[in-house]
mmCIF file of C-alpha atoms and ligand atoms in Angstrom:
data_model
loop_
_atom_site.group_PDB
_atom_site.id
_atom_site.type_symbol
_atom_site.label_atom_id
_atom_site.label_comp_id
_atom_site.label_asym_id
_atom_site.label_seq_id
_atom_site.Cartn_x
_atom_site.Cartn_y
_atom_site.Cartn_z
ATOM 1 C CA MET A 1 153.284 163.057 46.776
ATOM 2 C CA SER A 2 156.292 162.466 49.062
ATOM 3 C CA ASP A 3 157.367 158.962 49.967
ATOM 4 C CA TYR A 4 156.028 159.581 53.456
ATOM 5 C CA GLN A 5 152.630 160.604 52.148
ATOM 6 C CA ALA A 6 152.466 157.562 49.889
ATOM 7 C CA MET A 7 153.440 155.323 52.805
ATOM 8 C CA GLN A 8 150.856 157.016 55.005
ATOM 9 C CA ALA A 9 148.126 156.569 52.408
ATOM 10 C CA GLN A 10 149.047 152.890 52.072
ATOM 11 C CA LEU A 11 149.120 152.241 55.827
ATOM 12 C CA VAL A 12 145.936 154.202 56.551
ATOM 13 C CA SER A 13 144.115 152.316 53.815
ATOM 14 C CA GLU A 14 145.249 148.937 55.134
ATOM 15 C CA ILE A 15 144.264 149.937 58.658
ATOM 16 C CA ALA A 16 140.873 151.221 57.550
ATOM 17 C CA THR A 17 140.069 147.880 55.939
ATOM 18 C CA ALA A 18 141.523 145.597 58.661
ATOM 19 C CA ALA A 19 139.038 142.736 58.901
ATOM 20 C CA ASP A 20 139.116 142.289 62.669
ATOM 21 C CA LEU A 21 140.920 143.304 65.854
ATOM 22 C CA GLY A 22 143.561 140.599 65.303
ATOM 23 C CA ALA A 23 144.446 141.855 61.842
ATOM 24 C CA LEU A 24 144.506 145.433 63.141
ATOM 25 C CA GLU A 25 146.913 144.499 65.923
ATOM 26 C CA ALA A 26 149.205 142.825 63.382
ATOM 27 C CA LEU A 27 149.204 146.035 61.329
ATOM 28 C CA ARG A 28 149.958 148.112 64.428
ATOM 29 C CA VAL A 29 152.921 145.932 65.331
ATOM 30 C CA ALA A 30 154.179 146.056 61.720
ATOM 31 C CA ALA A 31 154.033 149.879 61.730
ATOM 32 C CA LEU A 32 154.547 151.088 65.294
ATOM 33 C CA GLY A 33 156.121 148.062 66.978
ATOM 34 C CA LYS A 34 159.790 147.963 67.994
ATOM 35 C CA THR A 35 160.834 146.794 64.538
ATOM 36 C CA GLY A 36 157.895 148.403 62.725
ATOM 37 C CA SER A 37 158.206 150.428 59.554
ATOM 38 C CA VAL A 38 157.204 153.760 61.120
ATOM 39 C CA SER A 39 159.438 153.126 64.151
ATOM 40 C CA ALA A 40 162.315 152.499 61.750
ATOM 41 C CA LEU A 41 161.717 155.880 60.115
ATOM 42 C CA LEU A 42 161.688 157.600 63.504
ATOM 43 C CA LYS A 43 165.047 156.029 64.247
ATOM 44 C CA THR A 44 166.519 157.566 61.086
ATOM 45 C CA LEU A 45 165.962 161.055 62.563
ATOM 46 C CA GLY A 46 168.980 160.577 64.868
ATOM 47 C CA GLY A 47 171.366 160.159 61.948
ATOM 48 C CA MET A 48 170.148 163.223 59.959
ATOM 49 C CA THR A 49 171.717 166.615 59.654
ATOM 50 C CA PRO A 50 169.800 169.400 61.405
ATOM 51 C CA ASP A 51 168.504 170.717 58.056
ATOM 52 C CA GLU A 52 167.369 167.327 56.919
ATOM 53 C CA ARG A 53 165.752 166.664 60.298
ATOM 54 C CA GLN A 54 163.943 169.994 60.152
ATOM 55 C CA ALA A 55 162.574 169.088 56.726
ATOM 56 C CA LYS A 56 161.661 165.445 57.310
ATOM 57 C CA GLY A 57 161.003 165.397 61.072
ATOM 58 C CA PRO A 58 157.514 166.934 60.873
ATOM 59 C CA GLN A 59 156.558 164.610 58.001
ATOM 60 C CA ILE A 60 157.671 161.483 59.862
ATOM 61 C CA HIS A 61 155.889 162.621 63.046
ATOM 62 C CA ALA A 62 152.798 163.441 61.025
ATOM 63 C CA LEU A 63 152.975 159.956 59.534
ATOM 64 C CA ARG A 64 153.143 158.412 62.993
ATOM 65 C CA GLU A 65 150.234 160.577 64.185
ATOM 66 C CA ALA A 66 148.104 159.645 61.205
ATOM 67 C CA VAL A 67 148.807 155.926 61.594
ATOM 68 C CA THR A 68 148.119 156.064 65.356
ATOM 69 C CA GLU A 69 144.838 157.883 64.787
ATOM 70 C CA ALA A 70 143.795 155.523 62.010
ATOM 71 C CA ILE A 71 144.447 152.554 64.283
ATOM 72 C CA ALA A 72 142.412 154.103 67.124
ATOM 73 C CA ALA A 73 139.553 154.907 64.742
ATOM 74 C CA ARG A 74 139.506 151.427 63.210
ATOM 75 C CA LYS A 75 139.731 149.832 66.650
ATOM 76 C CA ALA A 76 136.723 151.825 67.872
ATOM 77 C CA ALA A 77 134.770 150.910 64.732
ATOM 78 C CA LEU A 78 135.577 147.198 65.005
ATOM 79 C CA GLU A 79 134.685 147.161 68.726
ATOM 80 C CA ALA A 80 131.405 148.936 68.091
ATOM 81 C CA ALA A 81 130.585 146.442 65.325
ATOM 82 C CA ALA A 82 131.463 143.519 67.647
ATOM 83 C CA LEU A 83 129.187 144.951 70.356
ATOM 84 C CA ASP A 84 126.356 145.431 67.837
ATOM 85 C CA ALA A 85 126.739 141.821 66.678
ATOM 86 C CA LYS A 86 126.782 140.566 70.278
ATOM 87 C CA LEU A 87 123.674 142.569 71.162
ATOM 88 C CA ALA A 88 121.886 141.343 68.061
ATOM 89 C CA ALA A 89 122.801 137.749 68.858
ATOM 90 C CA GLU A 90 121.731 138.043 72.497
ATOM 91 C CA ARG A 91 118.545 139.967 71.941
ATOM 92 C CA LEU A 92 115.606 138.473 73.809
ATOM 93 C CA ASP A 93 112.318 138.081 72.026
ATOM 94 C CA MET A 94 109.950 139.135 74.742
ATOM 95 C CA THR A 95 106.993 137.834 72.767
ATOM 96 C CA LEU A 96 108.168 134.194 73.005
ATOM 97 C CA PRO A 97 106.270 132.063 75.545
ATOM 98 C CA ALA A 98 108.206 131.445 78.788
ATOM 99 C CA GLU A 99 109.872 128.071 79.242
ATOM 100 C CA ALA A 100 107.701 125.735 81.302
ATOM 101 C CA ALA A 101 108.842 125.647 84.936
ATOM 102 C CA PRO A 102 108.441 122.441 86.930
ATOM 103 C CA GLN A 103 105.058 122.538 88.649
ATOM 104 C CA GLY A 104 104.315 121.286 92.111
ATOM 105 C CA SER A 105 101.117 119.480 92.960
ATOM 106 C CA VAL A 106 99.019 119.009 96.051
ATOM 107 C CA HIS A 107 99.621 115.696 97.853
ATOM 108 C CA PRO A 108 96.448 113.599 98.195
ATOM 109 C CA VAL A 109 96.831 113.609 101.986
ATOM 110 C CA SER A 110 96.858 117.420 102.029
ATOM 111 C CA GLN A 111 93.932 117.484 99.648
ATOM 112 C CA VAL A 112 91.888 115.120 101.818
ATOM 113 C CA MET A 113 92.724 117.023 105.013
ATOM 114 C CA ASP A 114 91.501 120.219 103.318
ATOM 115 C CA GLU A 115 88.312 118.487 102.196
ATOM 116 C CA LEU A 116 87.696 117.183 105.734
ATOM 117 C CA ALA A 117 88.333 120.606 107.278
ATOM 118 C CA GLU A 118 85.768 122.133 104.971
ATOM 119 C CA ILE A 119 83.161 119.401 105.438
ATOM 120 C CA PHE A 120 83.402 119.710 109.215
ATOM 121 C CA ALA A 121 83.509 123.513 109.081
ATOM 122 C CA ASP A 122 80.057 123.335 107.512
ATOM 123 C CA MET A 123 78.923 121.469 110.656
ATOM 124 C CA GLY A 124 80.493 124.046 112.969
ATOM 125 C CA PHE A 125 83.775 122.288 113.768
ATOM 126 C CA ALA A 126 87.019 124.248 114.161
ATOM 127 C CA VAL A 127 90.412 122.769 113.289
ATOM 128 C CA ALA A 128 92.677 122.247 116.320
ATOM 129 C CA THR A 129 96.375 121.421 116.195
ATOM 130 C CA GLY A 130 98.993 120.567 118.785
ATOM 131 C CA PRO A 131 102.535 119.252 119.259
ATOM 132 C CA GLU A 132 103.705 116.018 117.638
ATOM 133 C CA ILE A 133 106.151 115.549 120.527
ATOM 134 C CA GLU A 134 103.943 114.897 123.540
ATOM 135 C CA ASP A 135 104.217 113.797 127.141
ATOM 136 C CA ASP A 136 102.695 110.517 128.235
ATOM 137 C CA TRP A 137 100.058 112.250 130.373
ATOM 138 C CA HIS A 138 98.403 113.996 127.393
ATOM 139 C CA ASN A 139 98.907 111.018 125.061
ATOM 140 C CA PHE A 140 97.871 108.216 127.453
ATOM 141 C CA THR A 141 97.024 108.957 131.091
ATOM 142 C CA ALA A 142 94.419 111.665 130.462
ATOM 143 C CA LEU A 143 92.772 109.305 127.980
ATOM 144 C CA ASN A 144 92.268 106.614 130.606
ATOM 145 C CA ILE A 145 94.914 104.402 129.050
ATOM 146 C CA PRO A 146 96.478 102.519 131.971
ATOM 147 C CA GLU A 147 100.240 102.027 132.418
ATOM 148 C CA THR A 148 99.805 98.388 131.456
ATOM 149 C CA HIS A 149 97.959 99.068 128.184
ATOM 150 C CA PRO A 150 99.743 97.461 125.208
ATOM 151 C CA ALA A 151 99.650 100.781 123.325
ATOM 152 C CA ARG A 152 102.215 102.035 125.832
ATOM 153 C CA ALA A 153 104.661 99.216 125.147
ATOM 154 C CA MET A 154 107.934 100.089 123.461
ATOM 155 C CA HIS A 155 107.048 98.261 120.264
ATOM 156 C CA ASP A 156 104.158 100.626 119.565
ATOM 157 C CA THR A 157 105.299 103.987 120.860
ATOM 158 C CA PHE A 158 108.411 105.957 119.945
ATOM 159 C CA TYR A 159 109.721 107.189 123.305
ATOM 160 C CA PHE A 160 112.459 109.764 123.801
ATOM 161 C CA PRO A 161 115.310 108.881 126.195
ATOM 162 C CA SER A 162 114.408 109.429 129.871
ATOM 163 C CA GLN A 163 116.913 112.326 130.098
ATOM 164 C CA MET A 164 114.346 114.224 128.065
ATOM 165 C CA ASN A 165 111.478 113.780 130.562
ATOM 166 C CA ASP A 166 109.688 117.077 131.176
ATOM 167 C CA ALA A 167 109.731 119.167 134.392
ATOM 168 C CA GLU A 168 107.002 116.971 135.917
ATOM 169 C CA GLY A 169 109.044 113.858 135.156
ATOM 170 C CA ARG A 170 106.689 112.769 132.347
ATOM 171 C CA SER A 171 108.097 110.623 129.540
ATOM 172 C CA MET A 172 108.245 112.348 126.160
ATOM 173 C CA LEU A 173 107.097 110.530 123.030
ATOM 174 C CA LEU A 174 105.862 110.952 119.478
ATOM 175 C CA ARG A 175 102.076 111.162 119.763
ATOM 176 C CA THR A 176 100.407 107.900 118.757
ATOM 177 C CA HIS A 177 97.104 109.642 117.925
ATOM 178 C CA THR A 178 95.815 113.225 117.769
ATOM 179 C CA SER A 179 93.722 112.741 120.949
ATOM 180 C CA PRO A 180 96.196 114.810 123.029
ATOM 181 C CA VAL A 181 95.194 117.807 120.894
ATOM 182 C CA GLN A 182 91.607 117.330 122.070
ATOM 183 C CA ILE A 183 92.747 116.883 125.684
ATOM 184 C CA ARG A 184 94.643 120.181 125.449
ATOM 185 C CA THR A 185 91.591 121.887 123.939
ATOM 186 C CA MET A 186 89.268 120.602 126.691
ATOM 187 C CA MET A 187 91.693 121.824 129.362
ATOM 188 C CA ARG A 188 92.057 125.242 127.750
ATOM 189 C CA GLU A 189 88.585 126.077 126.474
ATOM 190 C CA ALA A 190 85.145 126.024 128.024
ATOM 191 C CA PRO A 191 82.452 123.886 126.351
ATOM 192 C CA PRO A 192 80.665 123.748 124.014
ATOM 193 C CA ILE A 193 83.560 122.312 122.003
ATOM 194 C CA ARG A 194 83.383 121.157 118.398
ATOM 195 C CA ILE A 195 86.785 120.420 116.907
ATOM 196 C CA ILE A 196 88.581 118.182 114.495
ATOM 197 C CA ALA A 197 92.262 117.441 115.041
ATOM 198 C CA PRO A 198 94.054 116.371 111.866
ATOM 199 C CA GLY A 199 97.752 115.584 111.810
ATOM 200 C CA ARG A 200 100.696 113.254 111.798
ATOM 201 C CA VAL A 201 100.846 110.410 114.281
ATOM 202 C CA TYR A 202 103.568 107.836 114.909
ATOM 203 C CA ARG A 203 103.660 104.154 115.743
ATOM 204 C CA SER A 204 106.542 101.734 115.576
ATOM 205 C CA ASP A 205 104.937 99.603 112.913
ATOM 206 C CA SER A 206 105.851 99.062 109.266
ATOM 207 C CA ASP A 207 104.495 96.721 106.609
ATOM 208 C CA ALA A 208 102.336 96.876 103.470
ATOM 209 C CA THR A 209 99.456 98.518 105.342
ATOM 210 C CA HIS A 210 101.309 100.318 108.159
ATOM 211 C CA THR A 211 103.875 103.115 108.001
ATOM 212 C CA PRO A 212 105.653 104.450 111.126
ATOM 213 C CA MET A 213 104.134 107.868 110.441
ATOM 214 C CA PHE A 214 100.594 108.212 109.198
ATOM 215 C CA HIS A 215 97.803 110.756 109.278
ATOM 216 C CA GLN A 216 94.812 110.738 111.510
ATOM 217 C CA ILE A 217 91.859 112.952 112.018
ATOM 218 C CA GLU A 218 89.915 112.879 115.247
ATOM 219 C CA GLY A 219 86.721 114.704 116.036
ATOM 220 C CA LEU A 220 85.376 115.800 119.396
ATOM 221 C CA VAL A 221 82.104 117.339 120.518
ATOM 222 C CA ILE A 222 81.522 118.344 124.147
ATOM 223 C CA ASP A 223 78.229 119.923 125.140
ATOM 224 C CA ARG A 224 75.193 119.292 127.299
ATOM 225 C CA GLY A 225 72.973 116.365 126.384
ATOM 226 C CA ILE A 226 75.151 114.906 123.625
ATOM 227 C CA HIS A 227 74.276 111.303 122.768
ATOM 228 C CA LEU A 228 75.063 108.526 120.267
ATOM 229 C CA GLY A 229 72.453 109.892 117.838
ATOM 230 C CA HIS A 230 74.562 113.052 117.393
ATOM 231 C CA LEU A 231 77.586 110.867 116.711
ATOM 232 C CA LYS A 232 75.860 108.749 114.098
ATOM 233 C CA TYR A 233 74.308 111.760 112.359
ATOM 234 C CA THR A 234 77.636 113.599 112.276
ATOM 235 C CA LEU A 235 79.524 110.634 110.838
ATOM 236 C CA GLU A 236 76.803 109.944 108.282
ATOM 237 C CA THR A 237 76.779 113.590 107.131
ATOM 238 C CA PHE A 238 80.573 113.613 106.954
ATOM 239 C CA LEU A 239 80.847 110.384 104.949
ATOM 240 C CA LYS A 240 78.081 111.365 102.513
ATOM 241 C CA ALA A 241 79.835 114.686 101.823
ATOM 242 C CA TYR A 242 83.266 113.085 101.588
ATOM 243 C CA PHE A 243 82.330 110.212 99.272
ATOM 244 C CA GLU A 244 79.823 112.393 97.401
ATOM 245 C CA ARG A 245 77.036 109.822 97.677
ATOM 246 C CA ASP A 246 73.706 109.815 99.477
ATOM 247 C CA ASP A 247 73.562 106.033 99.824
ATOM 248 C CA ILE A 248 76.237 105.718 102.496
ATOM 249 C CA VAL A 249 75.059 103.145 105.053
ATOM 250 C CA LEU A 250 76.716 102.940 108.468
ATOM 251 C CA ARG A 251 76.822 100.052 110.869
ATOM 252 C CA LEU A 252 77.845 100.794 114.451
ATOM 253 C CA ARG A 253 79.407 97.730 116.053
ATOM 254 C CA PRO A 254 80.017 97.590 119.819
ATOM 255 C CA SER A 255 83.731 97.842 120.530
ATOM 256 C CA TYR A 256 86.188 98.916 123.185
ATOM 257 C CA PHE A 257 88.451 101.951 123.546
ATOM 258 C CA PRO A 258 89.752 103.008 126.954
ATOM 259 C CA PHE A 259 88.724 106.636 126.284
ATOM 260 C CA THR A 260 85.119 106.056 125.194
ATOM 261 C CA GLU A 261 82.134 104.326 126.813
ATOM 262 C CA PRO A 262 80.214 103.002 125.057
ATOM 263 C CA SER A 263 82.539 102.538 122.092
ATOM 264 C CA ALA A 264 81.569 101.708 118.544
ATOM 265 C CA GLU A 265 83.464 100.620 115.495
ATOM 266 C CA VAL A 266 81.871 102.201 112.424
ATOM 267 C CA ASP A 267 81.588 100.071 109.279
ATOM 268 C CA VAL A 268 80.460 101.326 105.866
ATOM 269 C CA GLY A 269 78.826 99.254 103.148
ATOM 270 C CA TYR A 270 80.818 98.961 99.932
ATOM 271 C CA ALA A 271 80.871 97.104 96.632
ATOM 272 C CA GLN A 272 83.854 95.622 94.829
ATOM 273 C CA GLU A 273 84.043 97.049 91.303
ATOM 274 C CA LYS A 274 86.932 96.286 88.920
ATOM 275 C CA GLY A 275 89.172 95.361 91.838
ATOM 276 C CA ARG A 276 88.395 98.618 93.643
ATOM 277 C CA ARG A 277 86.352 99.124 96.773
ATOM 278 C CA ILE A 278 83.549 101.574 96.072
ATOM 279 C CA VAL A 279 82.004 102.937 99.256
ATOM 280 C CA GLY A 280 78.216 103.035 99.250
ATOM 281 C CA GLY A 281 75.195 100.822 99.648
ATOM 282 C CA ASP A 282 74.037 98.491 102.405
ATOM 283 C CA GLY A 283 76.777 96.060 103.357
ATOM 284 C CA ASP A 284 74.170 93.324 103.738
ATOM 285 C CA ASP A 285 72.879 93.740 100.157
ATOM 286 C CA ALA A 286 73.931 91.376 97.368
ATOM 287 C CA GLY A 287 77.393 92.200 96.006
ATOM 288 C CA HIS A 288 78.139 94.312 99.065
ATOM 289 C CA ALA A 289 80.114 93.889 102.266
ATOM 290 C CA TRP A 290 81.039 95.880 105.377
ATOM 291 C CA MET A 291 84.349 97.594 105.836
ATOM 292 C CA GLU A 292 85.612 98.936 109.132
ATOM 293 C CA LEU A 293 86.357 102.643 108.699
ATOM 294 C CA LEU A 294 86.274 104.557 111.973
ATOM 295 C CA GLY A 295 86.532 104.144 115.710
ATOM 296 C CA SER A 296 84.202 106.183 117.869
ATOM 297 C CA GLY A 297 82.257 106.437 121.076
ATOM 298 C CA MET A 298 80.928 108.611 123.860
ATOM 299 C CA VAL A 299 83.825 110.283 125.661
ATOM 300 C CA HIS A 300 84.530 108.345 128.874
ATOM 301 C CA ARG A 301 83.433 110.325 131.948
ATOM 302 C CA ARG A 302 86.870 109.756 133.460
ATOM 303 C CA VAL A 303 88.445 111.533 130.437
ATOM 304 C CA ILE A 304 86.056 114.469 130.855
ATOM 305 C CA ALA A 305 86.921 114.651 134.548
ATOM 306 C CA ASN A 306 90.669 114.403 133.801
ATOM 307 C CA CYS A 307 90.299 117.605 131.768
ATOM 308 C CA GLY A 308 88.727 119.472 134.692
ATOM 309 C CA LEU A 309 85.124 119.280 133.470
ATOM 310 C CA ASP A 310 82.133 117.900 135.374
ATOM 311 C CA PRO A 311 81.016 114.705 133.554
ATOM 312 C CA ASP A 312 77.526 115.073 135.030
ATOM 313 C CA GLU A 313 77.163 118.389 133.223
ATOM 314 C CA TRP A 314 79.157 117.767 130.017
ATOM 315 C CA GLN A 315 78.973 114.845 127.642
ATOM 316 C CA GLY A 316 80.427 114.279 124.247
ATOM 317 C CA PHE A 317 81.344 111.994 121.447
ATOM 318 C CA ALA A 318 84.655 111.418 119.702
ATOM 319 C CA PHE A 319 85.886 109.534 116.695
ATOM 320 C CA GLY A 320 89.107 108.772 114.908
ATOM 321 C CA VAL A 321 89.869 107.809 111.321
ATOM 322 C CA GLY A 322 92.968 107.331 109.189
ATOM 323 C CA VAL A 323 93.360 110.084 106.577
ATOM 324 C CA ASP A 324 95.630 107.984 104.355
ATOM 325 C CA ARG A 325 93.003 105.261 104.168
ATOM 326 C CA LEU A 326 90.251 107.783 103.427
ATOM 327 C CA ALA A 327 92.396 109.122 100.573
ATOM 328 C CA MET A 328 93.049 105.618 99.180
ATOM 329 C CA LEU A 329 89.348 104.773 99.242
ATOM 330 C CA LYS A 330 88.284 107.950 97.456
ATOM 331 C CA TYR A 331 91.108 108.341 94.943
ATOM 332 C CA GLY A 332 91.948 104.711 94.262
ATOM 333 C CA MET A 333 95.552 104.238 95.419
ATOM 334 C CA ASP A 334 96.363 100.678 96.432
ATOM 335 C CA ASP A 335 99.672 100.932 98.316
ATOM 336 C CA LEU A 336 99.920 103.004 101.468
ATOM 337 C CA ARG A 337 103.727 103.084 101.369
ATOM 338 C CA ALA A 338 103.740 105.049 98.106
ATOM 339 C CA PHE A 339 102.196 107.988 100.018
ATOM 340 C CA PHE A 340 105.530 108.591 101.701
ATOM 341 C CA ASP A 341 108.022 107.581 98.973
ATOM 342 C CA GLY A 342 108.286 111.119 97.596
ATOM 343 C CA ASP A 343 108.119 109.732 94.053
ATOM 344 C CA LEU A 344 107.167 112.595 91.732
ATOM 345 C CA ARG A 345 105.777 110.151 89.134
ATOM 346 C CA TRP A 346 103.308 108.877 91.723
ATOM 347 C CA LEU A 347 102.424 112.452 92.640
ATOM 348 C CA ALA A 348 101.959 113.360 88.978
ATOM 349 C CA HIS A 349 99.549 110.429 88.701
ATOM 350 C CA TYR A 350 97.551 110.927 91.895
ATOM 351 C CA GLY A 351 98.405 114.485 92.967
ATOM 352 C CA PHE A 352 96.260 117.533 92.384
ATOM 353 C CA GLY A 353 97.445 120.429 90.220
ATOM 354 C CA ALA A 354 97.890 123.605 92.191
ATOM 355 C CA LEU A 355 95.421 125.415 89.952
ATOM 356 C CA SER A 356 93.061 122.518 89.325
ATOM 357 C CA VAL A 357 92.473 121.599 92.932
ATOM 358 C CA PRO A 358 89.033 120.080 93.324
ATOM 359 C CA THR A 359 86.783 122.318 95.358
ATOM 360 C CA LEU A 360 87.606 121.471 98.911
ATOM 361 C CA SER A 361 84.454 119.847 100.156
ATOM 362 C CA GLY A 362 83.193 118.974 96.702
ATOM 363 C CA GLY A 363 86.047 116.635 95.812
ATOM 364 C CA ILE A 364 86.956 115.653 92.279
ATOM 365 C CA SER A 365 83.485 115.658 90.800
ATOM 366 C CA ALA A 366 82.481 119.157 91.857
HETATM 367 C C1 2NL B 401 90.440 104.606 115.831
HETATM 368 C C2 2NL B 401 89.908 105.055 117.129
HETATM 369 C C3 2NL B 401 89.099 106.910 118.251
HETATM 370 C C4 2NL B 401 88.724 108.656 119.806
HETATM 371 C C5 2NL B 401 89.458 108.111 118.782
HETATM 372 C C6 2NL B 401 88.894 110.354 121.541
HETATM 373 C C7 2NL B 401 89.521 111.508 121.925
HETATM 374 C C8 2NL B 401 89.249 112.021 123.150
HETATM 375 C C9 2NL B 401 88.391 111.416 123.973
HETATM 376 C C10 2NL B 401 87.800 110.269 123.562
HETATM 377 CL CL1 2NL B 401 90.026 113.433 123.679
HETATM 378 N N1 2NL B 401 88.057 109.752 122.363
HETATM 379 N N2 2NL B 401 89.160 109.845 120.327
HETATM 380 C C11 2NL B 401 87.604 108.003 120.248
HETATM 381 C C12 2NL B 401 87.245 106.787 119.709
HETATM 382 C C13 2NL B 401 87.999 106.228 118.697
HETATM 383 O O1 2NL B 401 89.885 106.419 117.245
HETATM 384 O O2 2NL B 401 90.363 103.468 115.517
HETATM 385 N N3 2NL B 401 91.019 105.510 115.085
HETATM 386 C C14 2NL B 401 91.558 105.210 113.790
#
């Protein structure tokens, strides 16, 4: 074996067993680099006689070829092994269960609004909606609320600046109740009308029991020959379905609203159990009391006329109730403000899982 062949065998063996790409690169530099051993041999060709060069040249070139090839082969092998290791390390086990993603839940207000929509749908009521930014005609004037009514005062109503008055010069405001939705429905549709209008309403008021935005649901029936008996039956049916009890007792107390005549405040009997108000029973019975829950009445004939209907032909009843309060009474929350804090811990406690939503009209116990 010539010296060149021995050197080649040595180099090729070292290259073939290089542990990693770093070691291989060191071997390449040591052999083929500027001052490498093979490069040094190539340089000796210049100083040889033609005969000598003819004899040794091919051997030295063959040595360089062999070393170059061995390096390329080892490099490919090491890279393939590195890729295999990386793939093995990164392999996904598709049989593992997926990581739990954060789950949303249904807000009690949304839940209650859905329950109410379904309860009233069973009685033939459609859901009506309308703008939260209203003009003062739809929010007040049409409802027989005079200019001087305290509800119009700045401390109750959020008004927009007068530059934003509409084309008719009407002041714009955040609706203080959902009644304007019913006004719009009466002006647009011919009776008979049976609607509920759930939604956000706004009043400049904030303490433990009042938030500047809260939720209201109003109901309206317009037809021929509607009387207080229809109102009482409808409210009784609604409250029995909502509270899931047959022993709901109502007390209609004479009251005043500008948009109804006569007007009645509706109280329900309840009992105090473990610090919670449990709706049900006669408020005059032992251990019971009355709680004011709704406002209601027969739609004022002036309101019917304001909507372009003949009050001698069409009558109706209307009512309004706070959704937030209905939710608190049924699901046991004690602080109204927490409804709007956006605290996920509160929602986890009182909210409804997206897939375990109580049946809409059946509530939690269905
Ligand atoms: C309350 C009082 C009430 C109405 C709302 C109404 C709507 C029209 C015509 C007549 Cl378009 N009335 N709504 C009637 C009586 C009472 O709400 O205390 N709500 C919490």
